[in-house]
Tab-separated table of C-alpha atoms in Angstrom:
chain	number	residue	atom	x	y	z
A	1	UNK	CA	87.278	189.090	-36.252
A	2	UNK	CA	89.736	186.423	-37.874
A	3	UNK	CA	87.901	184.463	-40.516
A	4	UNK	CA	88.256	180.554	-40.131
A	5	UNK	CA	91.050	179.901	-42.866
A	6	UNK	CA	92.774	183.383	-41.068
A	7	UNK	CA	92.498	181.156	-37.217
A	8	UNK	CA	93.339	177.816	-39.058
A	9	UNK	CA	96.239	179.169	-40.855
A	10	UNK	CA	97.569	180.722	-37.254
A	11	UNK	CA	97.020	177.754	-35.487
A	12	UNK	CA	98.959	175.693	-38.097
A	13	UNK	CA	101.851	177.756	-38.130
A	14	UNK	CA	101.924	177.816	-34.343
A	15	UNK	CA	101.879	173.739	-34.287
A	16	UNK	CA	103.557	173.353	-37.151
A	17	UNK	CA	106.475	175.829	-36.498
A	18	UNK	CA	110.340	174.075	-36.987
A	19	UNK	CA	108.892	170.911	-35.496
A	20	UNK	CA	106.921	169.401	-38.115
A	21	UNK	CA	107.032	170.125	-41.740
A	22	UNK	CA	103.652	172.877	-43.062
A	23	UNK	CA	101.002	170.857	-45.307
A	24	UNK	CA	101.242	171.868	-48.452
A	25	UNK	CA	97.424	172.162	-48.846
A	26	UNK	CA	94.507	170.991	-46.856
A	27	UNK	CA	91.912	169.406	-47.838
A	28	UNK	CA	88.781	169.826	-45.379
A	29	UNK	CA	86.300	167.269	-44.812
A	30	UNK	CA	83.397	167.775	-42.593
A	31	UNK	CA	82.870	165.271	-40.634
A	32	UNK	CA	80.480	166.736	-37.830
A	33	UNK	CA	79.908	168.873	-35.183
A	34	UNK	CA	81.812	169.319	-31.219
A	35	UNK	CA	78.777	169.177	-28.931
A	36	UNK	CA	77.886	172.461	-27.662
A	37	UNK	CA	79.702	173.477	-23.989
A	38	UNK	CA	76.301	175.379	-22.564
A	39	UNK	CA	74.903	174.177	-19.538
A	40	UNK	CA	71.895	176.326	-18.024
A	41	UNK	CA	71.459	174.193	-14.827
A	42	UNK	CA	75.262	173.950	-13.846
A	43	UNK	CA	75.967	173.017	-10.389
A	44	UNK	CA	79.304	174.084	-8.515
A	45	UNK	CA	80.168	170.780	-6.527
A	46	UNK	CA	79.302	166.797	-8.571
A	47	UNK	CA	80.909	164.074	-7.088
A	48	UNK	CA	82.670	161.382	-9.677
A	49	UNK	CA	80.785	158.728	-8.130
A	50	UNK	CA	77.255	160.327	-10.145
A	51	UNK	CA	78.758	160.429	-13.161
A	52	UNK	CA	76.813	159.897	-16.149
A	53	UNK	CA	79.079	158.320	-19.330
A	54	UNK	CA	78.940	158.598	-23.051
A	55	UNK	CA	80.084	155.220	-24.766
A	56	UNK	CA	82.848	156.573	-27.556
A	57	UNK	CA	85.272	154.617	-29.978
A	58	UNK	CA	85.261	152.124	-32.220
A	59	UNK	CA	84.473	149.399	-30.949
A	60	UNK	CA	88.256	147.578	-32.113
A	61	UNK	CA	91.199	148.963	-30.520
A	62	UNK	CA	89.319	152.505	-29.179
A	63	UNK	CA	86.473	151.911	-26.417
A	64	UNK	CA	86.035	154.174	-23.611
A	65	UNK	CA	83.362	155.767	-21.042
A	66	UNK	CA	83.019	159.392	-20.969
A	67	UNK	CA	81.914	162.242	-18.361
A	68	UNK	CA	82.097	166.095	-18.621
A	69	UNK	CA	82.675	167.109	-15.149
A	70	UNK	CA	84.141	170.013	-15.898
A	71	UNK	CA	81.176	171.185	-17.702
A	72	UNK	CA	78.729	169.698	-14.910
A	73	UNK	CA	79.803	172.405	-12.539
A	74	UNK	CA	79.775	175.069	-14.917
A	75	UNK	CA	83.383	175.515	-16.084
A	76	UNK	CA	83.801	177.063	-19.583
A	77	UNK	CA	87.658	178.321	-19.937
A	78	UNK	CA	88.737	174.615	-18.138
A	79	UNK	CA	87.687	171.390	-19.485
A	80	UNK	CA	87.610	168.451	-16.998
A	81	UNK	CA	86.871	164.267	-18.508
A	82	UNK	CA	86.142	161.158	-16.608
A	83	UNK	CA	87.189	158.650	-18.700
A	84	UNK	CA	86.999	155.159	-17.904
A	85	UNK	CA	89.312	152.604	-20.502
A	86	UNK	CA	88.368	148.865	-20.790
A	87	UNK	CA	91.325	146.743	-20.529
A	88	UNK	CA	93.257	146.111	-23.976
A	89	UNK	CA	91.423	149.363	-25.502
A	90	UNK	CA	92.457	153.265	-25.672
A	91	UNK	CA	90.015	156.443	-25.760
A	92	UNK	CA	92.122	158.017	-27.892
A	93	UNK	CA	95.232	157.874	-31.174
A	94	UNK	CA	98.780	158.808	-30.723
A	95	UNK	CA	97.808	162.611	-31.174
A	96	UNK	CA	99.251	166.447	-30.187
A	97	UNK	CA	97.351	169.499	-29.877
A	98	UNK	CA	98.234	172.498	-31.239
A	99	UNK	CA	96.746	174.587	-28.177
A	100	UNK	CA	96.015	172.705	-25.080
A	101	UNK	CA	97.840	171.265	-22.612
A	102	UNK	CA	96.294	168.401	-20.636
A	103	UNK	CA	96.883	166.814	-17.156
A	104	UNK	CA	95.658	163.518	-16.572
A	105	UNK	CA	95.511	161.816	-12.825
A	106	UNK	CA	95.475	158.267	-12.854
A	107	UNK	CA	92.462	157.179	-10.388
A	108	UNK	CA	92.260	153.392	-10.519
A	109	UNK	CA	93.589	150.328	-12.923
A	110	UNK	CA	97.193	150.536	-14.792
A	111	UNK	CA	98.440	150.925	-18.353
A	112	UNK	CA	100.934	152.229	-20.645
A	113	UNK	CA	101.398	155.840	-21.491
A	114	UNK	CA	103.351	156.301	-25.048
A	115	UNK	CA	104.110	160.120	-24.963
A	116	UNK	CA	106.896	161.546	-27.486
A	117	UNK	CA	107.704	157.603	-28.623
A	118	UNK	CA	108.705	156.709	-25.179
A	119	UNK	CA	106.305	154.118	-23.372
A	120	UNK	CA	106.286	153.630	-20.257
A	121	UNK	CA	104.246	151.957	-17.377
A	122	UNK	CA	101.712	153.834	-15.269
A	123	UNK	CA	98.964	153.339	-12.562
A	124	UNK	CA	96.607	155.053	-10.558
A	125	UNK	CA	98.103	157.896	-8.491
A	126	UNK	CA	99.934	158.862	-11.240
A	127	UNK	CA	100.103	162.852	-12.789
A	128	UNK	CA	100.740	163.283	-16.601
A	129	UNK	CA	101.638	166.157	-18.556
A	130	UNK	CA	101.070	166.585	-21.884
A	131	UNK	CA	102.155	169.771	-23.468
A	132	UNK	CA	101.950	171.734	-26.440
A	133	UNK	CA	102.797	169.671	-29.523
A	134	UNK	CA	103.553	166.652	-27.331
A	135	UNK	CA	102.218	163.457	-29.099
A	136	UNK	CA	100.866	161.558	-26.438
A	137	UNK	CA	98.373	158.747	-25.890
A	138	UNK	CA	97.479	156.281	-22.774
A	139	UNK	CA	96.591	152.507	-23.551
A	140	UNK	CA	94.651	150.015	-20.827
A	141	UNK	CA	97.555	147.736	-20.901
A	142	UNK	CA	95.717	145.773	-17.896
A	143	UNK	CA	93.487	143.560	-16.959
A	144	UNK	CA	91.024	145.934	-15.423
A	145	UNK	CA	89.436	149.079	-16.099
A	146	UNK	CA	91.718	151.690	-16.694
A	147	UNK	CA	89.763	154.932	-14.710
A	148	UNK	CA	91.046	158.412	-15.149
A	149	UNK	CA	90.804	162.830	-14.978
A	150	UNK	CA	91.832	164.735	-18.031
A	151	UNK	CA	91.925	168.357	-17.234
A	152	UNK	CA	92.690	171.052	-19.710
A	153	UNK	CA	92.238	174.451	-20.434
A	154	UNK	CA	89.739	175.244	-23.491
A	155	UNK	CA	90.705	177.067	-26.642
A	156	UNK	CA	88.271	178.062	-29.519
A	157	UNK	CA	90.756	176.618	-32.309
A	158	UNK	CA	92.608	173.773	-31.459
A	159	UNK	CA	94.817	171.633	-34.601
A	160	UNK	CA	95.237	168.421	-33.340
A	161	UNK	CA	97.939	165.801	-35.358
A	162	UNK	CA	98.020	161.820	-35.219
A	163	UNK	CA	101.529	160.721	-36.353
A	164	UNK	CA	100.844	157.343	-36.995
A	165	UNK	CA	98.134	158.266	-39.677
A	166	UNK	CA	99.182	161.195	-40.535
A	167	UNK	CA	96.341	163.296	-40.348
A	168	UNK	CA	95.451	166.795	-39.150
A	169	UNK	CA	92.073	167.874	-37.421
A	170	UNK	CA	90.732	171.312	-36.837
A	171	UNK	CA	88.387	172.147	-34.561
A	172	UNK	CA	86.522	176.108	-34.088
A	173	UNK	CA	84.057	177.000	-31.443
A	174	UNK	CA	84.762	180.500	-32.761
A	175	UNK	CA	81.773	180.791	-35.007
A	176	UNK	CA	77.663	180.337	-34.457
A	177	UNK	CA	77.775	176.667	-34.695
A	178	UNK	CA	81.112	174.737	-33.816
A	179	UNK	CA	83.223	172.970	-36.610
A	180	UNK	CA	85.224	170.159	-37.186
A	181	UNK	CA	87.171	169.004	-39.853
A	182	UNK	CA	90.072	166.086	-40.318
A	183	UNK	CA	92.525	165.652	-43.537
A	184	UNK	CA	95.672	163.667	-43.970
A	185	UNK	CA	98.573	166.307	-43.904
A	186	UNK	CA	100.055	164.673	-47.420
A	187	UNK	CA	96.707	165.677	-48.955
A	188	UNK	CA	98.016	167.049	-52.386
A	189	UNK	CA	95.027	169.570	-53.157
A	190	UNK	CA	95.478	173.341	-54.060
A	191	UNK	CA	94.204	175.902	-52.222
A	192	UNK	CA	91.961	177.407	-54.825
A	193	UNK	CA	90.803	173.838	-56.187
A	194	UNK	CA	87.717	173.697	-56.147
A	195	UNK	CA	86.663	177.747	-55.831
């Protein structure tokens, strides 16, 4: 088994590749733990209407409901998120993942979706991709609550970057309890500082 700076270092160089220049050094910073994915009770059919949300952001500029339906019916290897956006508010930065691809479907409301530094309008009845290393990020440009799906597959290691603050986070479920850590990418530490 690959230790964590062995998986890190992989997924890195698979994000990173000619696209985006390789930190220098890393410095990690714990700042919590992914909640766990087991469900004992899992159902096979939910209907979006029962959802139960999580309140997530900020408060500022990120605000947003949260539901793991994908997880509600028992899913492990594909992740599925009703996410509901208030209007002038985003769930999430201008981010890329190093290993999942995500498909949103655009139930109700309208907004922008700024995806490779193109924006551009959508609304509900609308299918996104966002691949590999695609920066991407969907903002209740509305009036209204902005109401959709994300549905992605789920990989134990996942490096995810933000462009506009130039920061790096990696998250494991490979080990006994799950990790996740965030650093700027111009962090200027050494890799044995510290040891």
């Amino acid at each position: 088994m690959l230790s964590e700076e062995e998986l890190l270092k992989r997924s890195l160089d698979s994000f990173c590749g000619t696209r985006f220049k390789r930190p220098e050094s890393v410095i990690v910073a714990d700042i919590g733990y992914i909640e766990g994915f087991e469900m004992s009770n899992a159902k096979y059919v939910t209907n979006l209407d029962a959802a139960t949300f999580q309140s997530k952001g900020d408060g500022a500029k990120f605000e947003y409901g949260y539901s793991r339906i994908g997880t509600a019916i028992g899913l492990k290897k594909l992740g599925c998120g009703l996410f509901v956006v208030p209007p002038g508010k985003c769930a999430f930065p201008y981010h890329a993942h190093s290993s999942i691809e995500e498909m949103c479907i655009l139930l109700e409301g309208e907004g922008t979706l700024r995806q490779n530094n193109i924006e551009q309008s959508i609304r509900a009845g609308d299918v996104i991709a966002s691949k590999i290393t695609e920066a991407h990020q969907i903002i209740n440009t509305s009036d209204q609550d902005l109401r959709y799906l994300v549905i992605s597959n789920n990989e134990p290691v996942d490096v995810v970057h933000y462009p506009d603050s130039d920061k790096i986070l990696a998250a494991s479920m490979v080990f006994d309890e799950p990790i996740l850590h965030i650093t700027r990418r111009s962090a200027g530490t050494d890799y044995y500082d510290g040891e």
